[in-house]
């Protein structure tokens, strides 16, 4: 299995990414931003361990852009900013319904909302074009243990 890691060269903040997305997309979608909690109690209450912005088209089509500070022993600061893209979130009620209705119900939900949507590529392209990002593909899984360097 291969995983693509997006390293942000300029270390943008979530506010920078949110501003670019809102400027390019305008009122086309709704937005929900989440800031990471600084204390352990805040992490338990808020449930947010990192900064993110969710671009919401409807209950089914949502795209999340997450910023994380990752450890990097090769840099002076010891950290780099990575950007993660995810389309795995659903509205709370739809997530519950999606888990409970079974295979046929999931097909019906996908038929109602549409299987694929351009929001995913649109947001990803905006972020990748607006900031200097280095893409790195990493081979993960058991197969990577047996490959020679």
Short mmCIF file of C-alpha atoms in Angstrom, two decimals:
data_model
loop_
_atom_site.label_atom_id
_atom_site.label_comp_id
_atom_site.label_asym_id
_atom_site.label_seq_id
_atom_site.Cartn_x
_atom_site.Cartn_y
_atom_site.Cartn_z
CA UNK A 1 0.00 0.00 0.00
CA UNK A 2 1.29 3.43 -0.87
CA UNK A 3 0.52 6.60 1.07
CA UNK A 4 1.08 10.12 -0.23
CA UNK A 5 2.33 12.64 2.32
CA UNK A 6 1.88 16.35 1.60
CA UNK A 7 4.60 18.47 3.25
CA UNK A 8 3.90 22.21 3.38
CA UNK A 9 7.15 24.06 2.68
CA UNK A 10 5.94 27.52 3.84
CA UNK A 11 4.27 26.22 7.06
CA UNK A 12 0.83 27.76 6.47
CA UNK A 13 -1.63 28.09 9.33
CA UNK A 14 -5.19 26.82 9.23
CA UNK A 15 -6.30 30.46 8.95
CA UNK A 16 -4.25 30.81 5.74
CA UNK A 17 -5.80 27.68 4.24
CA UNK A 18 -9.30 28.70 5.34
CA UNK A 19 -8.89 32.15 3.77
CA UNK A 20 -7.71 30.72 0.42
CA UNK A 21 -10.53 28.18 0.28
CA UNK A 22 -13.19 30.75 1.15
CA UNK A 23 -11.77 33.25 -1.37
CA UNK A 24 -11.78 30.72 -4.22
CA UNK A 25 -15.08 28.98 -3.44
CA UNK A 26 -17.05 31.85 -1.90
CA UNK A 27 -20.57 31.04 -0.76
CA UNK A 28 -20.76 27.87 -2.85
CA UNK A 29 -20.33 25.68 0.26
CA UNK A 30 -20.50 26.05 4.03
CA UNK A 31 -17.39 25.85 6.19
CA UNK A 32 -16.66 24.62 9.67
CA UNK A 33 -13.25 25.15 11.21
CA UNK A 34 -11.87 23.41 14.26
CA UNK A 35 -8.86 24.48 16.29
CA UNK A 36 -6.80 22.04 18.28
CA UNK A 37 -7.10 22.06 22.03
CA UNK A 38 -4.01 23.07 23.96
CA UNK A 39 -4.71 21.18 27.19
CA UNK A 40 -5.57 17.55 27.86
CA UNK A 41 -8.97 18.54 29.27
CA UNK A 42 -9.67 20.56 26.12
CA UNK A 43 -8.77 17.58 23.94
CA UNK A 44 -11.19 15.40 25.88
CA UNK A 45 -14.02 17.94 25.67
CA UNK A 46 -13.47 19.22 22.13
CA UNK A 47 -12.18 15.99 20.64
CA UNK A 48 -9.88 17.91 18.31
CA UNK A 49 -6.19 17.07 18.34
CA UNK A 50 -5.31 19.17 15.30
CA UNK A 51 -6.42 22.20 13.29
CA UNK A 52 -8.85 21.50 10.46
CA UNK A 53 -11.41 23.02 8.14
CA UNK A 54 -14.37 21.11 6.77
CA UNK A 55 -15.92 22.15 3.46
CA UNK A 56 -19.55 21.03 3.52
CA UNK A 57 -21.74 20.60 0.46
CA UNK A 58 -24.43 18.49 2.17
CA UNK A 59 -24.72 15.78 4.83
CA UNK A 60 -22.93 13.23 2.63
CA UNK A 61 -20.34 15.23 0.70
CA UNK A 62 -17.83 16.81 3.10
CA UNK A 63 -14.11 17.33 2.63
CA UNK A 64 -11.71 17.92 5.51
CA UNK A 65 -8.30 19.60 5.31
CA UNK A 66 -6.17 18.89 8.40
CA UNK A 67 -2.86 20.49 9.44
CA UNK A 68 -0.48 18.51 11.61
CA UNK A 69 2.96 19.21 13.01
CA UNK A 70 5.02 16.10 12.28
CA UNK A 71 8.46 15.21 13.66
CA UNK A 72 11.33 15.73 11.24
CA UNK A 73 14.85 14.99 12.49
CA UNK A 74 16.40 16.54 9.36
CA UNK A 75 15.12 20.08 9.96
CA UNK A 76 16.42 22.65 12.43
CA UNK A 77 13.10 23.04 14.22
CA UNK A 78 12.52 19.28 14.39
CA UNK A 79 9.03 19.65 12.93
CA UNK A 80 7.33 20.11 9.58
CA UNK A 81 3.74 20.90 8.72
CA UNK A 82 1.82 18.21 6.86
CA UNK A 83 -1.54 18.61 5.15
CA UNK A 84 -3.99 15.72 5.19
CA UNK A 85 -7.10 15.47 3.01
CA UNK A 86 -10.08 13.35 4.00
CA UNK A 87 -13.54 12.73 2.63
CA UNK A 88 -14.48 10.17 5.25
CA UNK A 89 -16.78 12.33 7.40
CA UNK A 90 -20.56 12.37 7.30
CA UNK A 91 -23.07 14.41 9.25
CA UNK A 92 -23.69 12.82 12.66
CA UNK A 93 -27.21 11.61 11.93
CA UNK A 94 -26.26 10.36 8.46
CA UNK A 95 -23.20 8.55 9.84
CA UNK A 96 -25.44 6.71 12.31
CA UNK A 97 -27.97 5.91 9.58
CA UNK A 98 -25.21 4.81 7.19
CA UNK A 99 -23.89 2.34 9.78
CA UNK A 100 -27.30 0.94 10.68
CA UNK A 101 -29.13 0.46 7.37
CA UNK A 102 -26.97 -2.26 5.83
CA UNK A 103 -25.74 -2.76 2.30
CA UNK A 104 -28.99 -1.92 0.49
CA UNK A 105 -29.52 1.17 2.63
CA UNK A 106 -26.03 2.42 1.83
CA UNK A 107 -26.73 2.05 -1.88
CA UNK A 108 -29.92 4.09 -1.44
CA UNK A 109 -28.05 6.82 0.47
CA UNK A 110 -25.38 6.99 -2.26
CA UNK A 111 -28.11 7.18 -4.89
CA UNK A 112 -29.79 10.09 -3.08
CA UNK A 113 -26.61 12.14 -2.57
CA UNK A 114 -24.58 10.95 -5.56
CA UNK A 115 -21.59 8.63 -5.45
CA UNK A 116 -18.77 11.00 -6.41
CA UNK A 117 -18.61 14.74 -6.25
CA UNK A 118 -16.18 17.33 -7.67
CA UNK A 119 -15.86 19.03 -4.24
CA UNK A 120 -13.07 16.60 -3.30
CA UNK A 121 -10.81 17.39 -6.25
CA UNK A 122 -11.78 21.06 -6.22
CA UNK A 123 -10.68 21.72 -2.63
CA UNK A 124 -7.55 19.57 -2.94
CA UNK A 125 -6.48 21.42 -6.10
CA UNK A 126 -7.06 24.84 -4.50
CA UNK A 127 -4.85 23.98 -1.51
CA UNK A 128 -2.13 22.34 -3.60
CA UNK A 129 -2.00 25.25 -6.09
CA UNK A 130 -2.05 28.01 -3.45
CA UNK A 131 0.79 26.78 -1.26
CA UNK A 132 4.19 25.27 -1.89
CA UNK A 133 3.63 21.60 -1.14
CA UNK A 134 6.03 18.72 -1.59
CA UNK A 135 4.40 15.37 -2.28
CA UNK A 136 6.13 12.22 -1.10
CA UNK A 137 4.83 8.72 -1.71
CA UNK A 138 5.75 6.23 0.99
CA UNK A 139 5.44 2.48 0.64
CA UNK A 140 3.77 1.11 3.78
CA UNK A 141 2.50 -2.24 4.96
CA UNK A 142 4.13 -5.63 5.31
CA UNK A 143 5.54 -5.60 1.77
CA UNK A 144 7.76 -2.63 2.60
CA UNK A 145 9.54 -4.65 5.31
CA UNK A 146 10.88 -7.14 2.79
CA UNK A 147 12.06 -4.74 0.09
CA UNK A 148 15.75 -3.99 -0.10
CA UNK A 149 16.86 -0.38 0.18
#
